[in-house]
Structure formats: structure tokens, C-alpha cells
Short mmCIF file of C-alpha atoms in Angstrom, two decimals:
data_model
loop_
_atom_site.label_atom_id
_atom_site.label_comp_id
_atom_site.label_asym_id
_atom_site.label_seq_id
_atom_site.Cartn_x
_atom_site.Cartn_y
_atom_site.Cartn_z
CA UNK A 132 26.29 17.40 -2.94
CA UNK A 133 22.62 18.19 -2.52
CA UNK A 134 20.33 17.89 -5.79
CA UNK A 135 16.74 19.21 -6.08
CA UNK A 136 13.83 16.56 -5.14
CA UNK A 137 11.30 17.49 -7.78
CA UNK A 138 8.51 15.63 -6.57
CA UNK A 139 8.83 17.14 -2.97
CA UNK A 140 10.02 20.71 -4.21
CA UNK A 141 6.08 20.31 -6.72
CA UNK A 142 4.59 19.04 -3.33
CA UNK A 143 5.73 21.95 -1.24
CA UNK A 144 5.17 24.88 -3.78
CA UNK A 145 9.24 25.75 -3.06
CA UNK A 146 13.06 24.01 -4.19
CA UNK A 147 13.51 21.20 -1.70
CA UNK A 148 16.89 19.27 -1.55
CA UNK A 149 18.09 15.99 -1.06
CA UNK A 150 21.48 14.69 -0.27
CA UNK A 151 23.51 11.23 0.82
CA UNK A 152 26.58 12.63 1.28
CA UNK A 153 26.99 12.85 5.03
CA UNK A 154 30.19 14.97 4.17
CA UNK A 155 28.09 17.64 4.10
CA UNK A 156 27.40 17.70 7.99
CA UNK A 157 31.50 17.52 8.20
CA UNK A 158 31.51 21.28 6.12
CA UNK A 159 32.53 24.55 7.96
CA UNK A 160 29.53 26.42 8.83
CA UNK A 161 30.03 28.91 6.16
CA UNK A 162 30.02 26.22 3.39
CA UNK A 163 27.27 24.28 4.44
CA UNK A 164 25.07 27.74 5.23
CA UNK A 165 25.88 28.43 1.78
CA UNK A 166 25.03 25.00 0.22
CA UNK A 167 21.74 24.97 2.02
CA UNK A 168 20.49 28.84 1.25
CA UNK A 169 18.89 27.62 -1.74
CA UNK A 170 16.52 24.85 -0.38
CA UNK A 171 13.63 25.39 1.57
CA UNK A 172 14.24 22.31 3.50
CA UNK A 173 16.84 19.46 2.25
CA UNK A 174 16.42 15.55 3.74
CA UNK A 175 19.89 13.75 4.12
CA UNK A 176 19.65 9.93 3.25
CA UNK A 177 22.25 7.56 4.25
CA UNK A 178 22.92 4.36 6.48
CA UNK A 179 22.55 5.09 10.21
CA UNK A 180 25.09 5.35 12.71
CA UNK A 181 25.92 6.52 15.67
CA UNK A 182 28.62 9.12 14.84
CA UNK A 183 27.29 9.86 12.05
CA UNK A 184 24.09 11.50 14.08
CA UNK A 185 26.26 13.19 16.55
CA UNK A 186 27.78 15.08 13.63
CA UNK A 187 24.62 15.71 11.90
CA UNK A 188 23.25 17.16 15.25
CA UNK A 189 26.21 19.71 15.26
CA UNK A 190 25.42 20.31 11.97
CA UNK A 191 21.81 21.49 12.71
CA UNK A 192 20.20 18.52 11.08
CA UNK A 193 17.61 16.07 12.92
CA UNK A 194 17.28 12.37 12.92
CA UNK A 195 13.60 11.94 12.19
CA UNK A 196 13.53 8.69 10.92
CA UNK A 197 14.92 5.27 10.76
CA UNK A 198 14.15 3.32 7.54
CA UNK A 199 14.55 -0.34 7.39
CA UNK A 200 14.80 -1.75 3.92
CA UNK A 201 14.78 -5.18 3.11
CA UNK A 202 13.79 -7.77 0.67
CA UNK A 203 10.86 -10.15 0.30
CA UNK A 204 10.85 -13.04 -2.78
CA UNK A 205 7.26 -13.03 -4.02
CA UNK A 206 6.84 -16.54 -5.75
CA UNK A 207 6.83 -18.52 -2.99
CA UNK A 208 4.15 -16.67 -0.26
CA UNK A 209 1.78 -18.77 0.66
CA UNK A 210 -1.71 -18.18 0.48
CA UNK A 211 -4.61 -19.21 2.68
CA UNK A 212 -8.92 -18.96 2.56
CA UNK A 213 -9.27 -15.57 3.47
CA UNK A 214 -6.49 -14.03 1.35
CA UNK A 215 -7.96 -16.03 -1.89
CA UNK A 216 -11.45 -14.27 -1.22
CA UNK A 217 -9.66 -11.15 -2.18
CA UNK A 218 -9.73 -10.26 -5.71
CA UNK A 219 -7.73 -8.04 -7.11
CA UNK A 220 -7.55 -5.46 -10.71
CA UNK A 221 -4.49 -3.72 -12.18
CA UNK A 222 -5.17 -0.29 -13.05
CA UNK A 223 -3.47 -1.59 -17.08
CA UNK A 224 -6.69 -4.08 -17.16
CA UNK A 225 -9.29 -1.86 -15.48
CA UNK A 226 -7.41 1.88 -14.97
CA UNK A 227 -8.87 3.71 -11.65
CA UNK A 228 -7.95 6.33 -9.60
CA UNK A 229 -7.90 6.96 -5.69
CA UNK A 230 -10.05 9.98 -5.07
CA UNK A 231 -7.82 12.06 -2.53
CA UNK A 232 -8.54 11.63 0.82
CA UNK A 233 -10.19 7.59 -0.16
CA UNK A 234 -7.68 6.46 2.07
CA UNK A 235 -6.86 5.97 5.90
CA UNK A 236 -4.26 8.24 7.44
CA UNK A 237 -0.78 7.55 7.76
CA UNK A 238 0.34 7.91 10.50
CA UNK A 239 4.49 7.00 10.50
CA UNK A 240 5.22 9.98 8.81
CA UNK A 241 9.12 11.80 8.68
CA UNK A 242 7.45 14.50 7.00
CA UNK A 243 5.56 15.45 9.77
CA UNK A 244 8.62 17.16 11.48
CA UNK A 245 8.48 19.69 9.39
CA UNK A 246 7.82 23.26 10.29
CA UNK A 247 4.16 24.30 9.95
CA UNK A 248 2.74 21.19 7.85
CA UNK A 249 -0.78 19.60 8.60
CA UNK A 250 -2.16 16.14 8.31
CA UNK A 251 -3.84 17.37 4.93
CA UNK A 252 -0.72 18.85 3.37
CA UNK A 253 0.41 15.46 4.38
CA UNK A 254 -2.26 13.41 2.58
CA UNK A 255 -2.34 15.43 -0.40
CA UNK A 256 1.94 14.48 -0.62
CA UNK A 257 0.39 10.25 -0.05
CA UNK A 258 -2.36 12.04 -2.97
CA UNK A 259 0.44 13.25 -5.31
CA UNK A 260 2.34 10.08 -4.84
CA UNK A 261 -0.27 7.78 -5.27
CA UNK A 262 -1.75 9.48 -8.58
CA UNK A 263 1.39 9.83 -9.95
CA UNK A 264 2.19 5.75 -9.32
CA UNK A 265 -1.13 5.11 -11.01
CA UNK A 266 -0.52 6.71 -14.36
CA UNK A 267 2.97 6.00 -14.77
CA UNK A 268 2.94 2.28 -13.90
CA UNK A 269 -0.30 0.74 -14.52
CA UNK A 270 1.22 -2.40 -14.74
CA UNK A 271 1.92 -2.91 -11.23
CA UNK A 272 -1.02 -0.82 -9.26
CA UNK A 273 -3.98 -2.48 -8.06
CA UNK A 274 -6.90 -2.41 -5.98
CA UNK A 275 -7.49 -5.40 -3.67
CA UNK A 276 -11.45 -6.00 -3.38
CA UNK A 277 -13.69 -7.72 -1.20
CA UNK A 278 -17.36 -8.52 -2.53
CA UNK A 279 -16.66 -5.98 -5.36
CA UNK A 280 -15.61 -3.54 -2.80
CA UNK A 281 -12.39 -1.47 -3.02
CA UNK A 282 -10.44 -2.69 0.41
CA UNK A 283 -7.14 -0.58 -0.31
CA UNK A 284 -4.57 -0.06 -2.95
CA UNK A 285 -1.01 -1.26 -3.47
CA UNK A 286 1.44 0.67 -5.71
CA UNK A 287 4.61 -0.75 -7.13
CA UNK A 288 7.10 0.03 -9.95
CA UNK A 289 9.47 -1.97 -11.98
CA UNK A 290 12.96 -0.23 -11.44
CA UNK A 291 16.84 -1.35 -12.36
CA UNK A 292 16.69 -3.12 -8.78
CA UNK A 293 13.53 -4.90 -9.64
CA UNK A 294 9.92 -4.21 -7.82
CA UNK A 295 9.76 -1.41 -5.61
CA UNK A 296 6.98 -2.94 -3.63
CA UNK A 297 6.48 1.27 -3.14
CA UNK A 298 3.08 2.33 -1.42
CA UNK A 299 0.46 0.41 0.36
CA UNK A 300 -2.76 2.31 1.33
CA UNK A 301 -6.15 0.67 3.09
CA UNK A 302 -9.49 2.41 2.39
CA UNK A 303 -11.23 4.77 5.41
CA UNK A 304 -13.88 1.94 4.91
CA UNK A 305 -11.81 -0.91 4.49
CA UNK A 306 -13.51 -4.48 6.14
CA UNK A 307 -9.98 -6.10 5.86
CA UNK A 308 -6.73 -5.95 7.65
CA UNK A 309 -3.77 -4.35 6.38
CA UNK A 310 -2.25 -7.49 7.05
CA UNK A 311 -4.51 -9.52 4.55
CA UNK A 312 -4.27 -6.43 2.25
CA UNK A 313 -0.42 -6.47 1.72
CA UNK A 314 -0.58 -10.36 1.63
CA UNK A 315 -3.21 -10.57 -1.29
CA UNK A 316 -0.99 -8.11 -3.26
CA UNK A 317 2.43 -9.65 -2.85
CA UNK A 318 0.32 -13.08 -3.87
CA UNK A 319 -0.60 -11.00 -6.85
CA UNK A 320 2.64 -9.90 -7.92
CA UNK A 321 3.97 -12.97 -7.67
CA UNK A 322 1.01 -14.68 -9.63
CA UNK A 323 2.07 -12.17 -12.30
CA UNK A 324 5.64 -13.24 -12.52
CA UNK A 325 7.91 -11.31 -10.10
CA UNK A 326 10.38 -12.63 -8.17
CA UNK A 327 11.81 -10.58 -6.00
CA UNK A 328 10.07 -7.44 -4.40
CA UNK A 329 12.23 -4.53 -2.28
CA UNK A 330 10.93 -1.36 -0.43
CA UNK A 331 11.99 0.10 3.48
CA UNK A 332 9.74 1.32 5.79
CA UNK A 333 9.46 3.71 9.20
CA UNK A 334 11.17 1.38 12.54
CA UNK A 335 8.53 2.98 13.85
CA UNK A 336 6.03 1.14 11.87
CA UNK A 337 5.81 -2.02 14.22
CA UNK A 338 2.10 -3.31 12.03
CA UNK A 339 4.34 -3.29 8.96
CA UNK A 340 7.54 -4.91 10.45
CA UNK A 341 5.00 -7.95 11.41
CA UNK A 342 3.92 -8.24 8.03
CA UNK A 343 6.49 -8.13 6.00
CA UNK A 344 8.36 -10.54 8.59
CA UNK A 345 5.51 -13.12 8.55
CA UNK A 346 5.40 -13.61 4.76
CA UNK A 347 9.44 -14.09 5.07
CA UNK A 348 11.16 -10.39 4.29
CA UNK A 349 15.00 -10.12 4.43
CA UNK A 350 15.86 -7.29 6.63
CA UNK A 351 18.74 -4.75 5.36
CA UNK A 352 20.74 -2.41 6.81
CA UNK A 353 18.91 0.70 8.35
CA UNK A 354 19.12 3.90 7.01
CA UNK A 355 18.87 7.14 8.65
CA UNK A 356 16.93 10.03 7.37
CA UNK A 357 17.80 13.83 8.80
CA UNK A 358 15.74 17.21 8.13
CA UNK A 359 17.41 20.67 7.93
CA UNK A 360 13.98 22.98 7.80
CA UNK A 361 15.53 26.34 6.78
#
């Protein structure tokens, strides 16, 4: 019912869990005490509802995010003058790598609920995640440029679904708009041949809602995401 996140267990130096079984908040306490002993914290992923938080509540778990996935097709997004002034490199044709802290802060963070973390254990998680995207999938991680200068980065991966459209980061110094960033990229992967891109992102995160909306995304169902922190 609740399987070990390696990347967040490596991130926080201790086991973490994940689960998306919402059974588990429907457990006696002595059952789900003893499922949970092992984790240091354990998120529970699943589609949001009403009930389904009230019971999660009871069961000592907190809502402390809505994702909203969706859908966006990628061959058709239009371009305009000042997204074609961007230029853009994949790390397989010219390999880089994002020095940690190169990039703004995020600030629609779940991770931020949890007990004693800091805006730079934070960043070095968006670090982890970003280096790790880099070297694993060349293919589809670039760097959008202006005038030969690194604006921001955008970090995908090929998976059975198709892209994950996965992490989009400006640079502390960036002279662009996140807007213009996330629209040169999509332009890219589509240049390149995909179709069909996918990721979710915070409800909180009105900027990116706009975006993705403007260049034509396909909203999903949401999807809630609880903490228990041990």
C-alpha cells in the first residue's frame, strides 16, 4: 500500500513513502500507525474529493496541494516575433548543466509543509531533480537563450504516456518572461517531432494556469496530494 519514493527518501537523507491508495486513510489506527512507522514522512496521491479529504483529515493526513494535470498538443502552437528570437540547445547537441542555485525560486511548493525544511533544502530537491533530468534525458532538456544568454531551462522526458513536459525553471537573471520561456520550448518540442505533451501543476500556480491555457492545454481531473510528517 505505500512503496518507498527513492528520489525523495535520497533527497531527505531518510525512507520516505508514497501511496495512492486512499484505503489507507479508511485503516484502524493500529494498522495504519503500523504501516506508516517505517517512513519518515509518506505523500498520498490520488484524485481529489471531498470525502475523500474528510477521511484523510481523520486519518492525520493534510491536503497540501491540488494538482491539475492536463494535456497540451505541441505541433500546432503558434509562434510569434519575440518567441522566434529565442534560441534554444538540447543538452544531447551541446550537454550543460544548471549550477545549483542558477535558478529563480519556486515558490508553489507542497513540500514546503513539511516539518523543519528551508527554502535551500527546497532548491537543492528542484537541484537534484533538475541534474538528474539532464543526464538521463538529454534528448529532451534544453536551455532557451536570448543574445547567447541562458534565459531558463525546460526539462522533459519521453515516458509510456508520451512527453512529460516535467520541469520548467527561469534563470535569477532571466530578461524574459516565463511566459515566452515555456512558449519557446513547447515550439521546440514540437519542431522536434512531438505531438502530444502532459504534466500537472500546483492550482495554486495561477502564472502557469495562464500559460498553459493560452497556448491551448486540456485540463484533467485534479488530483489531491496529502502529507503525513511522522
Amino acid at each position: 500500500m505505500i512503496r518507498r519514493h527513492d528520489f525523495n527518501s535520497e533527497w531527505w537523507g531518510a525512507d520516505v513513502g508514497v501511496a495512492t491508495d486512499v484505503a489507507l486513510f479508511d485503516l484502524d489506527a493500529d494498522q495504519r500507525d503500523a504501516l506508516l512507522a517505517p517512513w519518515a514522512w509518506v505523500e498520498v496521491r490520488a484524485p481529489l474529493d471531498p470525502l475523500v479529504c474528510a477521511r484523510a483529515a481523520a486519518a492525520g493526513f493534510a491536503l497540501v496541494d491540488t494538482q491539475i494535470p492536463f494535456r497540451i498538443g505541441l505541433a500546432r502552437i503558434e509562434t510569434s516575433p519575440s518567441v522566434d528570437r529565442l534560441d534554444v540547445a538540447f543538452a544531447n547537441d551541446a550537454p550543460f548543466t544548471i549550477a545549483p542555485g542558477a535558478s529563480a525560486a519556486f515558490e508553489h511548493e507542497r513540500f514546503a509543509a513539511l516539518p523543519g525544511v528551508t527554502s535551500a533544502r527546497l532548491a537543492e530537491r528542484y537541484d537534484r531533480w533538475a541534474a538528474g533530468l539532464v543526464a538521463d534525458h538529454p534528448s529532451r532538456c534544453m536551455r532557451v537563450l536570448s543574445d547567447g544568454d541562458v534565459q531558463g531551462w525546460f526539462l522533459g522526458r519521453d515516458t509510456d504516456r508520451g512527453l512529460e513536459l516535467t520541469l520548467a525553471m527561469l534563470a535569477k537573471d532571466a530578461r524574459i518572461s516565463g511566459q515566452l520561456l515555456y512558449h519557446r520550448a513547447l515550439r521546440a518540442f514540437g519542431e522536434g517531432g512531438a505531438r502530444m505533451g502532459y504534466a500537472s501543476f500546483s492550482v495554486t500556480n495561477t502564472a502557469v494556469l495562464n500559460i498553459y491555457a493560452a497556448l491551448g492545454a486540456r485540463f484533467i481531473a485534479s488530483q489531491g496530494a496529502w502529507l503525513w510528517r511522522g
